[in-house]
Amino acid sequence: MSGELNVPMGSPAPGGSERCPDGGGMDYRDWVRRSYLELVSSNHHSVQALSWRKLYLSRAKLKASSRTSALLSGFAMVAMVEVELEMQYKYPPALLIAFSVCTTVLVAVHLFALLISTCILPNVEAVSNIHNLNSVSESPHERMHHYIELAWGFSTALGILLFLVEVMLLCWMKFLPVDSGGPQRGAACCPPGGGANATEPAEAPARHSGWNAAMASTIIMAPVAVIFVVFTIHFYRSLVRHKTERHHQEIEELHKIKIQLDGHERGLMTV
């Protein structure tokens, strides 16, 4: 038994009251127990630190999603209210339907993300302001993790993409009627006594000016939307890769702690 416990030379019998060199009046059995409790306590503190880190991350996501959703939904509502439709111009029905659907979906998505943030954020804030390590278990961020990620995705990924589409459709609604060559404007542009050939040079440039402006905004916005989608996919893949690597490191650390705990438990059983 003395060989298994690595009892130093010159010590009394293994079952005797052996003194630990750095333990003062503590024998070897108490020293093993104290080392075991310190190891368990350090593991407990590391788990609490991980929980607090998740709580702060959830709180930051909820704050960012609430601010972004409130801002973009407000812009969408102002754009829908302030847009002035030309009554004398006949808009394409597909454009009107696309604008109304995009605006409604955009506001609904951001309001849903804002609802989730408003409901969960006060509970997380109340726990994060308590300076107690054990109070992290009272926060609902672990149970509401899927809702927090849903609000984060709606506010940042889907909401911003819909806002880009909203800006593009708004440009079509605003610029398409400009110099559209309506009947009144066409009559005003025609010189007196001019025939059909006289009206063609006046209507040709006027008919395409608003359409060109709307098409220019579409040409600019389409690559921006593609870059946004590519960046979003790349960002989330990098974030998932980073979390996976961190989880592998934590599993390796837990495995090392398990090996140490098993060694201390065998030492206690042997003693």
Coordinates of C-alpha atoms in Angstrom, one line a residue:
M1 CA 0.0 0.0 0.0
S2 CA 2.9 2.4 0.7
G3 CA 4.1 2.0 -2.9
E4 CA 0.7 2.9 -4.3
L5 CA 0.3 6.0 -2.1
N6 CA 3.9 7.1 -2.8
V7 CA 4.6 7.4 0.9
P8 CA 7.9 9.2 1.5
M9 CA 10.8 7.4 3.1
G10 CA 11.2 7.6 6.8
S11 CA 7.4 8.0 7.3
P12 CA 5.4 5.9 9.8
A13 CA 3.1 3.2 8.8
P14 CA 0.6 4.0 6.0
G15 CA -2.3 3.8 8.5
G16 CA -0.6 6.2 10.9
S17 CA -1.0 9.9 11.3
E18 CA 1.4 11.1 8.5
R19 CA 2.0 14.8 8.3
C20 CA 2.0 16.5 5.0
P21 CA 5.1 18.7 4.4
D22 CA 3.1 21.8 3.4
G23 CA 0.0 21.1 5.4
G24 CA 1.2 22.0 8.9
G25 CA -0.9 19.9 11.3
M26 CA -2.8 18.1 8.5
D27 CA -2.2 14.4 7.8
Y28 CA -2.1 12.9 4.3
R29 CA -5.8 11.8 4.3
D30 CA -6.9 15.4 5.0
W31 CA -4.5 16.8 2.5
V32 CA -6.0 14.5 -0.3
R33 CA -9.5 15.5 0.7
R34 CA -8.6 19.2 0.6
S35 CA -7.0 18.8 -2.8
Y36 CA -10.1 17.0 -4.1
L37 CA -12.4 19.7 -2.8
E38 CA -10.3 22.5 -4.3
L39 CA -10.3 20.7 -7.6
V40 CA -14.1 20.3 -7.5
S41 CA -14.5 24.0 -6.5
S42 CA -12.3 25.2 -9.3
N43 CA -14.3 23.1 -11.8
H44 CA -17.5 24.6 -10.3
H45 CA -16.2 28.1 -10.7
S46 CA -15.2 27.5 -14.4
V47 CA -18.7 26.2 -15.1
Q48 CA -20.2 29.4 -13.5
A49 CA -17.8 31.5 -15.5
L50 CA -19.1 29.8 -18.7
S51 CA -22.7 30.4 -17.7
W52 CA -22.0 34.1 -17.0
R53 CA -20.3 34.5 -20.4
K54 CA -23.4 33.0 -22.1
L55 CA -25.6 35.4 -20.1
Y56 CA -23.7 38.4 -21.2
L57 CA -23.7 37.2 -24.8
S58 CA -27.5 36.7 -24.7
R59 CA -28.0 40.1 -23.2
A60 CA -25.8 41.8 -25.9
K61 CA -27.7 40.0 -28.6
L62 CA -31.1 41.0 -27.2
K63 CA -30.0 44.6 -26.9
A64 CA -28.6 44.7 -30.5
S65 CA -31.7 43.1 -31.9
S66 CA -34.1 45.4 -30.1
R67 CA -32.3 48.5 -31.2
T68 CA -31.9 47.3 -34.8
S69 CA -35.5 46.2 -35.1
A70 CA -37.0 49.4 -33.6
L71 CA -34.9 51.5 -36.0
L72 CA -35.5 49.6 -39.2
S73 CA -39.2 49.0 -38.5
G74 CA -39.6 52.7 -37.9
F75 CA -37.9 53.5 -41.2
A76 CA -40.2 51.1 -43.0
M77 CA -43.3 52.6 -41.5
V78 CA -42.2 56.1 -42.4
A79 CA -41.3 55.1 -45.9
M80 CA -44.7 53.5 -46.4
V81 CA -46.6 56.5 -45.0
E82 CA -44.5 59.2 -46.7
V83 CA -44.4 57.7 -50.2
E84 CA -46.6 59.7 -52.6
L85 CA -48.3 57.8 -55.4
E86 CA -48.9 59.6 -58.6
M87 CA -52.6 59.2 -59.2
Q88 CA -52.3 60.0 -62.9
Y89 CA -49.7 57.3 -63.5
K90 CA -50.7 53.7 -63.8
Y91 CA -48.3 51.6 -61.7
P92 CA -47.6 48.0 -62.6
P93 CA -49.8 45.8 -60.3
A94 CA -46.8 43.5 -59.5
L95 CA -44.8 46.5 -58.2
L96 CA -47.6 47.6 -55.9
I97 CA -48.1 44.1 -54.6
A98 CA -44.3 43.6 -54.1
F99 CA -44.0 46.9 -52.2
S100 CA -46.9 46.2 -49.9
V101 CA -45.9 42.6 -49.2
C102 CA -42.2 43.6 -48.5
T103 CA -43.2 46.4 -46.2
T104 CA -45.6 44.3 -44.2
V105 CA -43.2 41.4 -43.9
L106 CA -40.4 43.7 -42.9
V107 CA -42.4 45.4 -40.2
A108 CA -43.8 42.1 -38.9
V109 CA -40.3 40.4 -38.7
H110 CA -38.8 43.3 -36.8
L111 CA -41.7 43.7 -34.5
F112 CA -41.5 40.0 -33.7
A113 CA -37.8 40.3 -32.9
L114 CA -38.6 43.4 -30.8
L115 CA -41.3 41.5 -28.9
I116 CA -38.9 38.6 -28.0
S117 CA -36.2 41.1 -26.9
T118 CA -38.7 43.1 -24.8
C119 CA -40.0 40.0 -23.1
I120 CA -36.7 38.3 -22.3
L121 CA -34.3 41.2 -21.8
P122 CA -35.7 42.6 -18.5
N123 CA -35.3 39.1 -16.9
V124 CA -31.7 38.8 -18.1
E125 CA -30.9 42.3 -17.0
A126 CA -32.3 41.7 -13.5
V127 CA -30.0 38.7 -13.0
S128 CA -26.9 40.3 -14.6
N129 CA -27.1 43.3 -12.2
I130 CA -26.9 41.0 -9.1
H131 CA -23.3 40.6 -8.0
N132 CA -23.6 36.9 -7.0
L133 CA -22.0 34.0 -8.8
N134 CA -24.8 31.6 -7.9
S135 CA -27.6 33.9 -9.3
V136 CA -26.8 33.0 -12.9
S137 CA -29.0 29.9 -12.6
E138 CA -32.0 32.3 -12.1
S139 CA -31.6 33.7 -15.6
P140 CA -33.9 32.3 -18.3
H141 CA -31.2 32.7 -21.1
E142 CA -30.5 29.0 -21.2
R143 CA -34.1 27.9 -21.6
M144 CA -34.9 30.8 -24.0
H145 CA -31.7 30.3 -26.1
H146 CA -33.6 29.3 -29.2
Y147 CA -35.9 32.4 -29.0
I148 CA -32.8 34.7 -28.5
E149 CA -31.1 33.2 -31.6
L150 CA -34.4 33.6 -33.5
A151 CA -34.7 37.3 -32.6
W152 CA -31.0 37.8 -33.4
G153 CA -31.5 36.2 -36.9
F154 CA -34.7 38.0 -37.7
S155 CA -33.2 41.4 -36.7
T156 CA -29.8 41.1 -38.3
A157 CA -30.0 38.6 -41.2
L158 CA -33.6 38.5 -42.5
G159 CA -34.6 42.0 -41.4
I160 CA -31.7 43.8 -43.0
L161 CA -32.1 41.8 -46.2
L162 CA -35.7 42.8 -46.4
F163 CA -34.8 46.4 -45.7
L164 CA -32.5 46.4 -48.7
V165 CA -35.3 45.0 -50.9
E166 CA -37.6 47.7 -49.4
V167 CA -35.2 50.5 -50.5
M168 CA -35.0 49.1 -54.0
L169 CA -38.8 48.9 -54.3
L170 CA -39.2 52.3 -52.9
C171 CA -36.9 53.7 -55.6
W172 CA -39.1 52.1 -58.2
M173 CA -42.2 53.6 -56.6
K174 CA -40.7 57.0 -56.4
F175 CA -38.8 57.4 -59.7
L176 CA -40.9 55.3 -62.1
P177 CA -43.6 58.0 -62.6
V178 CA -41.0 60.8 -63.2
D179 CA -41.3 62.1 -66.7
S180 CA -43.5 59.1 -67.6
G181 CA -44.9 61.0 -70.7
G182 CA -48.6 61.2 -69.5
P183 CA -51.3 62.7 -71.7
Q184 CA -51.1 66.2 -70.2
R185 CA -47.3 66.4 -70.2
G186 CA -47.2 65.0 -73.8
A187 CA -49.7 67.7 -75.0
A188 CA -47.7 70.4 -73.3
C189 CA -44.5 69.3 -74.9
C190 CA -45.9 69.2 -78.4
P191 CA -45.4 72.3 -80.5
P192 CA -48.4 73.9 -82.1
G193 CA -49.4 72.3 -85.4
G194 CA -47.0 69.4 -84.9
G195 CA -47.9 65.9 -86.0
A196 CA -47.2 62.5 -84.6
N197 CA -43.6 62.8 -85.7
A198 CA -43.1 66.0 -83.7
T199 CA -44.1 64.3 -80.4
E200 CA -41.7 61.4 -80.6
P201 CA -38.5 63.3 -79.8
A202 CA -40.1 64.8 -76.8
E203 CA -41.5 61.6 -75.4
A204 CA -38.5 59.3 -76.1
P205 CA -36.2 60.8 -73.5
A206 CA -39.0 61.7 -71.0
R207 CA -40.4 58.2 -71.0
H208 CA -37.1 56.5 -69.9
S209 CA -35.7 59.0 -67.4
G210 CA -37.6 57.7 -64.3
W211 CA -37.1 54.1 -65.4
N212 CA -33.4 54.6 -65.8
A213 CA -33.1 56.1 -62.3
A214 CA -35.0 53.1 -60.8
M215 CA -32.9 50.7 -62.8
A216 CA -29.7 52.4 -61.6
S217 CA -30.7 51.9 -57.9
T218 CA -31.5 48.3 -58.7
I219 CA -28.1 47.8 -60.3
I220 CA -26.4 49.2 -57.2
M221 CA -28.6 47.4 -54.7
A222 CA -28.4 43.9 -56.2
P223 CA -24.6 43.4 -55.7
V224 CA -24.9 44.9 -52.2
A225 CA -27.6 42.3 -51.3
V226 CA -25.5 39.5 -52.8
I227 CA -22.4 40.7 -50.8
F228 CA -24.6 40.9 -47.7
V229 CA -25.9 37.3 -48.1
V230 CA -22.3 36.0 -48.7
F231 CA -21.0 37.9 -45.7
T232 CA -23.8 36.6 -43.5
I233 CA -23.2 33.0 -44.5
H234 CA -19.4 33.4 -44.0
F235 CA -19.9 35.1 -40.6
Y236 CA -22.2 32.4 -39.2
R237 CA -20.0 29.6 -40.5
S238 CA -17.0 31.2 -38.9
L239 CA -18.9 31.7 -35.7
V240 CA -20.1 28.1 -35.6
R241 CA -16.5 26.9 -36.3
H242 CA -15.2 29.0 -33.5
K243 CA -17.9 27.6 -31.1
T244 CA -17.1 24.1 -32.2
E245 CA -13.3 24.6 -31.5
R246 CA -14.1 26.1 -28.1
H247 CA -16.4 23.1 -27.2
H248 CA -13.6 20.7 -28.2
Q249 CA -11.2 22.5 -25.9
E250 CA -13.7 22.5 -23.1
I251 CA -14.3 18.8 -23.5
E252 CA -10.6 18.1 -23.4
E253 CA -10.3 20.2 -20.2
L254 CA -13.2 18.3 -18.7
H255 CA -11.6 15.0 -19.6
K256 CA -8.3 16.1 -17.9
I257 CA -10.3 17.2 -14.8
K258 CA -12.1 13.8 -14.8
I259 CA -8.7 12.0 -14.9
Q260 CA -7.5 14.0 -12.0
L261 CA -10.7 13.5 -10.0
D262 CA -10.5 9.7 -10.7
G263 CA -6.9 9.7 -9.4
H264 CA -7.9 11.5 -6.2
E265 CA -10.9 9.2 -5.7
R266 CA -8.7 6.2 -6.0
G267 CA -6.3 7.8 -3.5
L268 CA -9.2 8.4 -1.0
M269 CA -10.4 4.8 -1.4
T270 CA -7.0 3.4 -0.9
V271 CA -6.5 5.5 2.2

